[in-house]
Amino acid sequence: MRTSHLARYRDIATLLVKHRHALGSVDDEAVEERDARALADEFERMGPTFVKLGQLLSTRADLLPPSYLRALARLQDKVEPFELADVERIVRHELGVRISKAFASFDEKPLAAASLGQVHRAEMRDGRRVVVKVQRPHIRERVLDDIDAIEELASLADAHTDAGRRLGFSDMVGEFHRSLLDELDYRKEAANLDTMRANLADHELIVVPAPIHDYTTDVVLTMDFIAGTTMSAIGPVGMTDVNGPALAEALFGAYLDQFLVHGFFHADPHPGNVLITDDGRIALIDLGMTARIEPAMQEQLVKLLLAIGEGRGTDAADVAISMGRPLPDFDEGAYRRAAAELVTRHSVATMANTQAGAIVAELTQTSADAGLRLPPQLTMLGKALLNLDEIARTLDPTFDPNAAIKRASADLVRKKLLQGASPANLMNAALEAKEFAERLPRQLNQVMESLAHGQFTLNIQGIDEREIMRSAQKVANRVTAGLLVASLVIGAALIMRIQTHARLFGYPALAIVLFLLAAGAAMWLFVLIYRHDE
């Protein structure tokens, strides 16, 4: 345990002791809500790493009760902006030129300040309006030092607590570590902007700012300025000027495309990262936190969301089991019943109370309680859906996400089929078919030659050859014994016609002896068969 971590260990230990009941249940809901807000305040006090950790924990419905998830999901960075002199020094060091030379104008007052960096409005020399995101001085070193302390405590918890062994804190912290390192690399955020713009190019009501790569480094990001108001700042009056239902449908459809078609999604769409633009569209900003979903999992997610949207609880449980990793204490029967009841309960709820994100979060918690560990991507997806539920209801109070999923299902299937028929996939399939056609004549020739020379063999796995041989030997022994008995009977019958002086019971003695031997052998054979078959 390093000396530099002692203060952080003390802070974290104090936090855990103060909020240890968060992993259990509290009878008084008002007390639970108060304690949840207090935990969120503690995370904000402890700095940027813990703000980000709190935001990650808000995705873990398997760890915390709903009141804590809501409080942590609302965590925002409340920090003072750093000095303009530091901004000028960092920009000059990174871009190799003074701000006055790089930009025609640069606002001294930041547009927004967060725990990892702050954003300034500027104008390029060609008149292009941009924003410049500058990382805080020495923030990377502080974040990495905090993560080291958290990782060591997570390892101790996994090794010495039942909750750690069941939930895998080290895996969760490792995912957090990777996500936070990505957020600290602004080149990756610029690449995320490019990818998202390409993926959502067909969505006319969705806007993603374009990065300016020549003015971007690891700690400075320059991108287009988008005029608008964040969803967290817009009020009822502002909503009267936009088409809320159309925007809610467009936003939800864009995220379904991200989840289920492209497998790359903006993992932190809280109201502060979503804008209503001045021309009445939706803009997605701050793409530092993203997540990827493998193609195989995308197909499972399509099945899961459709099952949830249509109220098919049993099917939803089947898909979740196929996606997750059962722990030794997994109770499959109890899990199927709980999952089916959960989905059915939400399917009969009123439209105003239907929340796709809440269903996914509850399903994650139900899975953890039953001993089924779902993939971390599903918790990230659940958190994104929770934020989308909130934004969609602000845009359209009557918006029904389950109905939107069902409406989009046909289009999602069509896009997946078109994606499978892309030129790259078709070329790959053609190359595989060509390779198969080239190999087929030679392989058929080898099979025919083996048959012609009597060298054709079958390699069958999973069969006990010795048991087969023992069974065949038993059959052969029984057949041989039966033939011997039959021979004795036939021989005796033939001898019966020969007249001899040696008589037994009035019949030729040899014939009677052979009959008796045959009867005894037959009885012995019957007894053996009966005993072995039993």
JSON list of C-alpha atoms in Angstrom, two decimals, residues 55-56 58-61 69-70 73 248-260 265-271 274 284 289 291 293 300-309 323 346 353-364 374 376-395 399-406 408 412:
[
{"chain": "A", "resi": 55, "resn": "GLN", "atom": "CA", "xyz": [-21.71, 8.23, -12.86]},
{"chain": "A", "resi": 56, "resn": "LEU", "atom": "CA", "xyz": [-20.51, 4.69, -13.61]},
{"chain": "A", "resi": 58, "resn": "SER", "atom": "CA", "xyz": [-25.41, 4.87, -11.57]},
{"chain": "A", "resi": 59, "resn": "THR", "atom": "CA", "xyz": [-25.44, 2.17, -14.26]},
{"chain": "A", "resi": 60, "resn": "ARG", "atom": "CA", "xyz": [-25.11, -0.70, -11.75]},
{"chain": "A", "resi": 61, "resn": "ALA", "atom": "CA", "xyz": [-28.63, -1.61, -10.74]},
{"chain": "A", "resi": 69, "resn": "LEU", "atom": "CA", "xyz": [-29.03, 5.20, -9.00]},
{"chain": "A", "resi": 70, "resn": "ARG", "atom": "CA", "xyz": [-31.15, 8.31, -9.55]},
{"chain": "A", "resi": 73, "resn": "ALA", "atom": "CA", "xyz": [-27.13, 9.63, -12.44]},
{"chain": "A", "resi": 248, "resn": "ALA", "atom": "CA", "xyz": [-38.21, 12.24, -29.13]},
{"chain": "A", "resi": 249, "resn": "GLU", "atom": "CA", "xyz": [-38.88, 9.66, -31.87]},
{"chain": "A", "resi": 250, "resn": "ALA", "atom": "CA", "xyz": [-35.77, 10.72, -33.80]},
{"chain": "A", "resi": 251, "resn": "LEU", "atom": "CA", "xyz": [-33.51, 10.61, -30.73]},
{"chain": "A", "resi": 252, "resn": "PHE", "atom": "CA", "xyz": [-34.74, 7.20, -29.63]},
{"chain": "A", "resi": 253, "resn": "GLY", "atom": "CA", "xyz": [-34.44, 5.82, -33.17]},
{"chain": "A", "resi": 254, "resn": "ALA", "atom": "CA", "xyz": [-30.88, 7.15, -33.44]},
{"chain": "A", "resi": 255, "resn": "TYR", "atom": "CA", "xyz": [-29.90, 5.38, -30.24]},
{"chain": "A", "resi": 256, "resn": "LEU", "atom": "CA", "xyz": [-31.51, 2.12, -31.34]},
{"chain": "A", "resi": 257, "resn": "ASP", "atom": "CA", "xyz": [-29.34, 2.37, -34.46]},
{"chain": "A", "resi": 258, "resn": "GLN", "atom": "CA", "xyz": [-26.28, 2.95, -32.26]},
{"chain": "A", "resi": 259, "resn": "PHE", "atom": "CA", "xyz": [-27.10, -0.01, -30.01]},
{"chain": "A", "resi": 260, "resn": "LEU", "atom": "CA", "xyz": [-28.36, -2.59, -32.45]},
{"chain": "A", "resi": 265, "resn": "PHE", "atom": "CA", "xyz": [-23.01, 4.30, -28.82]},
{"chain": "A", "resi": 266, "resn": "HIS", "atom": "CA", "xyz": [-22.75, 7.51, -26.82]},
{"chain": "A", "resi": 267, "resn": "ALA", "atom": "CA", "xyz": [-22.79, 6.10, -23.29]},
{"chain": "A", "resi": 268, "resn": "ASP", "atom": "CA", "xyz": [-23.49, 9.33, -21.40]},
{"chain": "A", "resi": 269, "resn": "PRO", "atom": "CA", "xyz": [-26.48, 11.12, -22.97]},
{"chain": "A", "resi": 270, "resn": "HIS", "atom": "CA", "xyz": [-27.47, 13.01, -19.81]},
{"chain": "A", "resi": 271, "resn": "PRO", "atom": "CA", "xyz": [-29.49, 16.24, -20.32]},
{"chain": "A", "resi": 274, "resn": "VAL", "atom": "CA", "xyz": [-27.93, 16.86, -25.42]},
{"chain": "A", "resi": 284, "resn": "LEU", "atom": "CA", "xyz": [-25.15, 15.13, -29.25]},
{"chain": "A", "resi": 289, "resn": "MET", "atom": "CA", "xyz": [-17.60, 8.21, -22.90]},
{"chain": "A", "resi": 291, "resn": "ALA", "atom": "CA", "xyz": [-19.12, 1.88, -25.55]},
{"chain": "A", "resi": 293, "resn": "ILE", "atom": "CA", "xyz": [-21.19, -3.92, -28.60]},
{"chain": "A", "resi": 300, "resn": "GLN", "atom": "CA", "xyz": [-29.09, -10.84, -28.58]},
{"chain": "A", "resi": 301, "resn": "LEU", "atom": "CA", "xyz": [-29.96, -7.26, -27.64]},
{"chain": "A", "resi": 302, "resn": "VAL", "atom": "CA", "xyz": [-32.42, -7.03, -30.55]},
{"chain": "A", "resi": 303, "resn": "LYS", "atom": "CA", "xyz": [-34.16, -10.14, -29.22]},
{"chain": "A", "resi": 304, "resn": "LEU", "atom": "CA", "xyz": [-34.08, -8.83, -25.63]},
{"chain": "A", "resi": 305, "resn": "LEU", "atom": "CA", "xyz": [-35.49, -5.38, -26.41]},
{"chain": "A", "resi": 306, "resn": "LEU", "atom": "CA", "xyz": [-38.20, -6.82, -28.67]},
{"chain": "A", "resi": 307, "resn": "ALA", "atom": "CA", "xyz": [-39.17, -9.34, -25.98]},
{"chain": "A", "resi": 308, "resn": "ILE", "atom": "CA", "xyz": [-39.34, -6.52, -23.41]},
{"chain": "A", "resi": 309, "resn": "GLY", "atom": "CA", "xyz": [-41.29, -4.26, -25.77]},
{"chain": "A", "resi": 323, "resn": "MET", "atom": "CA", "xyz": [-26.00, -13.44, -22.65]},
{"chain": "A", "resi": 346, "resn": "HIS", "atom": "CA", "xyz": [-44.11, -3.32, -16.98]},
{"chain": "A", "resi": 353, "resn": "ASN", "atom": "CA", "xyz": [-45.01, 4.95, -16.46]},
{"chain": "A", "resi": 354, "resn": "THR", "atom": "CA", "xyz": [-43.29, 2.81, -19.10]},
{"chain": "A", "resi": 355, "resn": "GLN", "atom": "CA", "xyz": [-39.51, 3.22, -19.10]},
{"chain": "A", "resi": 356, "resn": "ALA", "atom": "CA", "xyz": [-37.26, 0.96, -21.18]},
{"chain": "A", "resi": 357, "resn": "GLY", "atom": "CA", "xyz": [-34.20, 1.99, -19.17]},
{"chain": "A", "resi": 358, "resn": "ALA", "atom": "CA", "xyz": [-35.88, 1.17, -15.87]},
{"chain": "A", "resi": 359, "resn": "ILE", "atom": "CA", "xyz": [-36.83, -2.29, -17.16]},
{"chain": "A", "resi": 360, "resn": "VAL", "atom": "CA", "xyz": [-33.26, -3.04, -18.25]},
{"chain": "A", "resi": 361, "resn": "ALA", "atom": "CA", "xyz": [-31.93, -1.74, -14.90]},
{"chain": "A", "resi": 362, "resn": "GLU", "atom": "CA", "xyz": [-34.37, -3.90, -12.92]},
{"chain": "A", "resi": 363, "resn": "LEU", "atom": "CA", "xyz": [-33.56, -6.91, -15.08]},
{"chain": "A", "resi": 364, "resn": "THR", "atom": "CA", "xyz": [-29.86, -6.38, -14.30]},
{"chain": "A", "resi": 374, "resn": "LEU", "atom": "CA", "xyz": [-24.72, -9.95, -17.25]},
{"chain": "A", "resi": 376, "resn": "PRO", "atom": "CA", "xyz": [-21.03, -4.79, -18.53]},
{"chain": "A", "resi": 377, "resn": "GLN", "atom": "CA", "xyz": [-22.20, -3.41, -21.90]},
{"chain": "A", "resi": 378, "resn": "LEU", "atom": "CA", "xyz": [-25.76, -4.13, -20.85]},
{"chain": "A", "resi": 379, "resn": "THR", "atom": "CA", "xyz": [-25.44, -1.96, -17.74]},
{"chain": "A", "resi": 380, "resn": "MET", "atom": "CA", "xyz": [-24.02, 0.87, -19.87]},
{"chain": "A", "resi": 381, "resn": "LEU", "atom": "CA", "xyz": [-26.93, 0.44, -22.28]},
{"chain": "A", "resi": 382, "resn": "GLY", "atom": "CA", "xyz": [-29.37, 0.52, -19.35]},
{"chain": "A", "resi": 383, "resn": "LYS", "atom": "CA", "xyz": [-27.89, 3.79, -18.09]},
{"chain": "A", "resi": 384, "resn": "ALA", "atom": "CA", "xyz": [-28.09, 5.34, -21.56]},
{"chain": "A", "resi": 385, "resn": "LEU", "atom": "CA", "xyz": [-31.73, 4.26, -21.84]},
{"chain": "A", "resi": 386, "resn": "LEU", "atom": "CA", "xyz": [-32.52, 5.77, -18.42]},
{"chain": "A", "resi": 387, "resn": "ASN", "atom": "CA", "xyz": [-31.16, 9.13, -19.60]},
{"chain": "A", "resi": 388, "resn": "LEU", "atom": "CA", "xyz": [-33.05, 8.79, -22.88]},
{"chain": "A", "resi": 389, "resn": "ASP", "atom": "CA", "xyz": [-36.28, 8.07, -21.00]},
{"chain": "A", "resi": 390, "resn": "GLU", "atom": "CA", "xyz": [-35.86, 11.35, -19.10]},
{"chain": "A", "resi": 391, "resn": "ILE", "atom": "CA", "xyz": [-35.04, 13.38, -22.21]},
{"chain": "A", "resi": 392, "resn": "ALA", "atom": "CA", "xyz": [-37.79, 11.80, -24.31]},
{"chain": "A", "resi": 393, "resn": "ARG", "atom": "CA", "xyz": [-40.43, 12.59, -21.68]},
{"chain": "A", "resi": 394, "resn": "THR", "atom": "CA", "xyz": [-39.24, 16.19, -21.54]},
{"chain": "A", "resi": 395, "resn": "LEU", "atom": "CA", "xyz": [-39.70, 16.38, -25.30]},
{"chain": "A", "resi": 399, "resn": "PHE", "atom": "CA", "xyz": [-43.72, 9.09, -25.50]},
{"chain": "A", "resi": 400, "resn": "ASP", "atom": "CA", "xyz": [-43.79, 5.29, -25.15]},
{"chain": "A", "resi": 401, "resn": "PRO", "atom": "CA", "xyz": [-40.30, 3.74, -25.61]},
{"chain": "A", "resi": 402, "resn": "ASN", "atom": "CA", "xyz": [-41.65, 0.19, -25.84]},
{"chain": "A", "resi": 403, "resn": "ALA", "atom": "CA", "xyz": [-43.96, 1.19, -28.67]},
{"chain": "A", "resi": 404, "resn": "ALA", "atom": "CA", "xyz": [-41.04, 2.97, -30.35]},
{"chain": "A", "resi": 405, "resn": "ILE", "atom": "CA", "xyz": [-38.97, -0.23, -30.16]},
{"chain": "A", "resi": 406, "resn": "LYS", "atom": "CA", "xyz": [-41.78, -2.21, -31.79]},
{"chain": "A", "resi": 408, "resn": "ALA", "atom": "CA", "xyz": [-38.53, 0.39, -35.24]},
{"chain": "A", "resi": 412, "resn": "LEU", "atom": "CA", "xyz": [-33.75, -2.55, -37.53]}
]
